[in-house]
């Protein structure tokens, strides 16, 4: 998922995507442990998506606090 796609999402959609990504990461780790994972690099991609989602959520929190403080 690209950063531009993430920025276009609403707050509730971001939280839903984050929940889905965490579930996917759990499933990928489980499949890795059982030996059924074909592409171990998928774990890295999902972790990066989670980081992008957290970054955008935090940026929105900071922006909201700045607008309230002004």
mmCIF file with all atom_site columns, C-alpha atoms in Angstrom:
data_model
loop_
_atom_site.group_PDB
_atom_site.id
_atom_site.type_symbol
_atom_site.label_atom_id
_atom_site.label_alt_id
_atom_site.label_comp_id
_atom_site.label_asym_id
_atom_site.label_entity_id
_atom_site.label_seq_id
_atom_site.pdbx_PDB_ins_code
_atom_site.Cartn_x
_atom_site.Cartn_y
_atom_site.Cartn_z
_atom_site.occupancy
_atom_site.B_iso_or_equiv
_atom_site.pdbx_formal_charge
_atom_site.auth_seq_id
_atom_site.auth_comp_id
_atom_site.auth_asym_id
_atom_site.auth_atom_id
_atom_site.pdbx_PDB_model_num
ATOM 1  C CA . UNK A 1 1  ? 0.000   0.000   0.000  1.00 0.00 ? 1  UNK A CA 1
ATOM 2  C CA . UNK A 1 2  ? 1.416   3.358   -1.021 1.00 0.00 ? 2  UNK A CA 1
ATOM 3  C CA . UNK A 1 3  ? 1.606   6.363   1.273  1.00 0.00 ? 3  UNK A CA 1
ATOM 4  C CA . UNK A 1 4  ? -0.589  8.369   -1.098 1.00 0.00 ? 4  UNK A CA 1
ATOM 5  C CA . UNK A 1 5  ? -3.286  5.692   -0.846 1.00 0.00 ? 5  UNK A CA 1
ATOM 6  C CA . UNK A 1 6  ? -3.064  5.782   2.939  1.00 0.00 ? 6  UNK A CA 1
ATOM 7  C CA . UNK A 1 7  ? -3.378  9.579   3.077  1.00 0.00 ? 7  UNK A CA 1
ATOM 8  C CA . UNK A 1 8  ? -6.579  9.391   1.037  1.00 0.00 ? 8  UNK A CA 1
ATOM 9  C CA . UNK A 1 9  ? -8.289  7.148   3.603  1.00 0.00 ? 9  UNK A CA 1
ATOM 10 C CA . UNK A 1 10 ? -10.552 8.378   6.384  1.00 0.00 ? 10 UNK A CA 1
ATOM 11 C CA . UNK A 1 11 ? -9.573  7.853   10.013 1.00 0.00 ? 11 UNK A CA 1
ATOM 12 C CA . UNK A 1 12 ? -11.971 4.952   10.512 1.00 0.00 ? 12 UNK A CA 1
ATOM 13 C CA . UNK A 1 13 ? -10.726 3.280   7.328  1.00 0.00 ? 13 UNK A CA 1
ATOM 14 C CA . UNK A 1 14 ? -7.140  3.653   8.555  1.00 0.00 ? 14 UNK A CA 1
ATOM 15 C CA . UNK A 1 15 ? -7.998  1.888   11.790 1.00 0.00 ? 15 UNK A CA 1
ATOM 16 C CA . UNK A 1 16 ? -9.755  -0.883  9.875  1.00 0.00 ? 16 UNK A CA 1
ATOM 17 C CA . UNK A 1 17 ? -6.761  -1.324  7.543  1.00 0.00 ? 17 UNK A CA 1
ATOM 18 C CA . UNK A 1 18 ? -4.462  -1.443  10.577 1.00 0.00 ? 18 UNK A CA 1
ATOM 19 C CA . UNK A 1 19 ? -6.584  -4.163  12.155 1.00 0.00 ? 19 UNK A CA 1
ATOM 20 C CA . UNK A 1 20 ? -6.561  -6.154  8.908  1.00 0.00 ? 20 UNK A CA 1
ATOM 21 C CA . UNK A 1 21 ? -2.793  -5.786  8.547  1.00 0.00 ? 21 UNK A CA 1
ATOM 22 C CA . UNK A 1 22 ? -2.185  -6.988  12.099 1.00 0.00 ? 22 UNK A CA 1
ATOM 23 C CA . UNK A 1 23 ? -4.384  -10.023 11.474 1.00 0.00 ? 23 UNK A CA 1
ATOM 24 C CA . UNK A 1 24 ? -2.545  -10.728 8.241  1.00 0.00 ? 24 UNK A CA 1
ATOM 25 C CA . UNK A 1 25 ? 0.822   -10.439 10.003 1.00 0.00 ? 25 UNK A CA 1
ATOM 26 C CA . UNK A 1 26 ? -0.340  -12.905 12.655 1.00 0.00 ? 26 UNK A CA 1
ATOM 27 C CA . UNK A 1 27 ? -1.448  -15.361 9.968  1.00 0.00 ? 27 UNK A CA 1
ATOM 28 C CA . UNK A 1 28 ? 1.819   -14.988 8.051  1.00 0.00 ? 28 UNK A CA 1
ATOM 29 C CA . UNK A 1 29 ? 3.872   -15.614 11.177 1.00 0.00 ? 29 UNK A CA 1
ATOM 30 C CA . UNK A 1 30 ? 1.772   -18.655 11.972 1.00 0.00 ? 30 UNK A CA 1
ATOM 31 C CA . UNK A 1 31 ? 2.267   -20.010 8.456  1.00 0.00 ? 31 UNK A CA 1
ATOM 32 C CA . UNK A 1 32 ? 6.017   -19.350 8.732  1.00 0.00 ? 32 UNK A CA 1
ATOM 33 C CA . UNK A 1 33 ? 6.195   -21.326 11.967 1.00 0.00 ? 33 UNK A CA 1
ATOM 34 C CA . UNK A 1 34 ? 4.316   -24.252 10.440 1.00 0.00 ? 34 UNK A CA 1
ATOM 35 C CA . UNK A 1 35 ? 6.419   -24.180 7.275  1.00 0.00 ? 35 UNK A CA 1
ATOM 36 C CA . UNK A 1 36 ? 3.562   -23.299 4.923  1.00 0.00 ? 36 UNK A CA 1
ATOM 37 C CA . UNK A 1 37 ? 4.731   -19.816 3.951  1.00 0.00 ? 37 UNK A CA 1
ATOM 38 C CA . UNK A 1 38 ? 5.827   -19.547 0.326  1.00 0.00 ? 38 UNK A CA 1
ATOM 39 C CA . UNK A 1 39 ? 7.100   -15.955 0.416  1.00 0.00 ? 39 UNK A CA 1
ATOM 40 C CA . UNK A 1 40 ? 8.771   -14.924 3.696  1.00 0.00 ? 40 UNK A CA 1
ATOM 41 C CA . UNK A 1 41 ? 9.231   -11.402 2.318  1.00 0.00 ? 41 UNK A CA 1
ATOM 42 C CA . UNK A 1 42 ? 5.478   -10.916 2.682  1.00 0.00 ? 42 UNK A CA 1
ATOM 43 C CA . UNK A 1 43 ? 6.033   -10.501 6.425  1.00 0.00 ? 43 UNK A CA 1
ATOM 44 C CA . UNK A 1 44 ? 8.363   -7.573  5.773  1.00 0.00 ? 44 UNK A CA 1
ATOM 45 C CA . UNK A 1 45 ? 5.868   -5.935  3.420  1.00 0.00 ? 45 UNK A CA 1
ATOM 46 C CA . UNK A 1 46 ? 3.018   -6.212  5.925  1.00 0.00 ? 46 UNK A CA 1
ATOM 47 C CA . UNK A 1 47 ? 5.191   -4.835  8.728  1.00 0.00 ? 47 UNK A CA 1
ATOM 48 C CA . UNK A 1 48 ? 6.062   -1.843  6.549  1.00 0.00 ? 48 UNK A CA 1
ATOM 49 C CA . UNK A 1 49 ? 2.377   -1.287  5.767  1.00 0.00 ? 49 UNK A CA 1
ATOM 50 C CA . UNK A 1 50 ? 1.627   -1.319  9.496  1.00 0.00 ? 50 UNK A CA 1
ATOM 51 C CA . UNK A 1 51 ? 4.375   1.252   10.064 1.00 0.00 ? 51 UNK A CA 1
ATOM 52 C CA . UNK A 1 52 ? 2.981   3.470   7.296  1.00 0.00 ? 52 UNK A CA 1
ATOM 53 C CA . UNK A 1 53 ? -0.488  3.287   8.823  1.00 0.00 ? 53 UNK A CA 1
ATOM 54 C CA . UNK A 1 54 ? 0.846   4.165   12.284 1.00 0.00 ? 54 UNK A CA 1
ATOM 55 C CA . UNK A 1 55 ? 2.826   7.065   10.819 1.00 0.00 ? 55 UNK A CA 1
ATOM 56 C CA . UNK A 1 56 ? -0.230  8.533   9.120  1.00 0.00 ? 56 UNK A CA 1
ATOM 57 C CA . UNK A 1 57 ? -2.376  8.113   12.234 1.00 0.00 ? 57 UNK A CA 1
ATOM 58 C CA . UNK A 1 58 ? 0.242   9.875   14.349 1.00 0.00 ? 58 UNK A CA 1
ATOM 59 C CA . UNK A 1 59 ? 0.620   12.679  11.796 1.00 0.00 ? 59 UNK A CA 1
ATOM 60 C CA . UNK A 1 60 ? -3.127  13.252  11.944 1.00 0.00 ? 60 UNK A CA 1
ATOM 61 C CA . UNK A 1 61 ? -3.046  13.301  15.765 1.00 0.00 ? 61 UNK A CA 1
ATOM 62 C CA . UNK A 1 62 ? -0.279  15.902  15.722 1.00 0.00 ? 62 UNK A CA 1
ATOM 63 C CA . UNK A 1 63 ? -2.120  18.012  13.159 1.00 0.00 ? 63 UNK A CA 1
ATOM 64 C CA . UNK A 1 64 ? -5.305  17.875  15.236 1.00 0.00 ? 64 UNK A CA 1
ATOM 65 C CA . UNK A 1 65 ? -3.470  18.934  18.385 1.00 0.00 ? 65 UNK A CA 1
ATOM 66 C CA . UNK A 1 66 ? -1.799  21.814  16.531 1.00 0.00 ? 66 UNK A CA 1
ATOM 67 C CA . UNK A 1 67 ? -5.120  23.066  15.232 1.00 0.00 ? 67 UNK A CA 1
ATOM 68 C CA . UNK A 1 68 ? -6.625  22.918  18.742 1.00 0.00 ? 68 UNK A CA 1
ATOM 69 C CA . UNK A 1 69 ? -3.659  24.724  20.307 1.00 0.00 ? 69 UNK A CA 1
ATOM 70 C CA . UNK A 1 70 ? -3.829  27.593  17.818 1.00 0.00 ? 70 UNK A CA 1
#
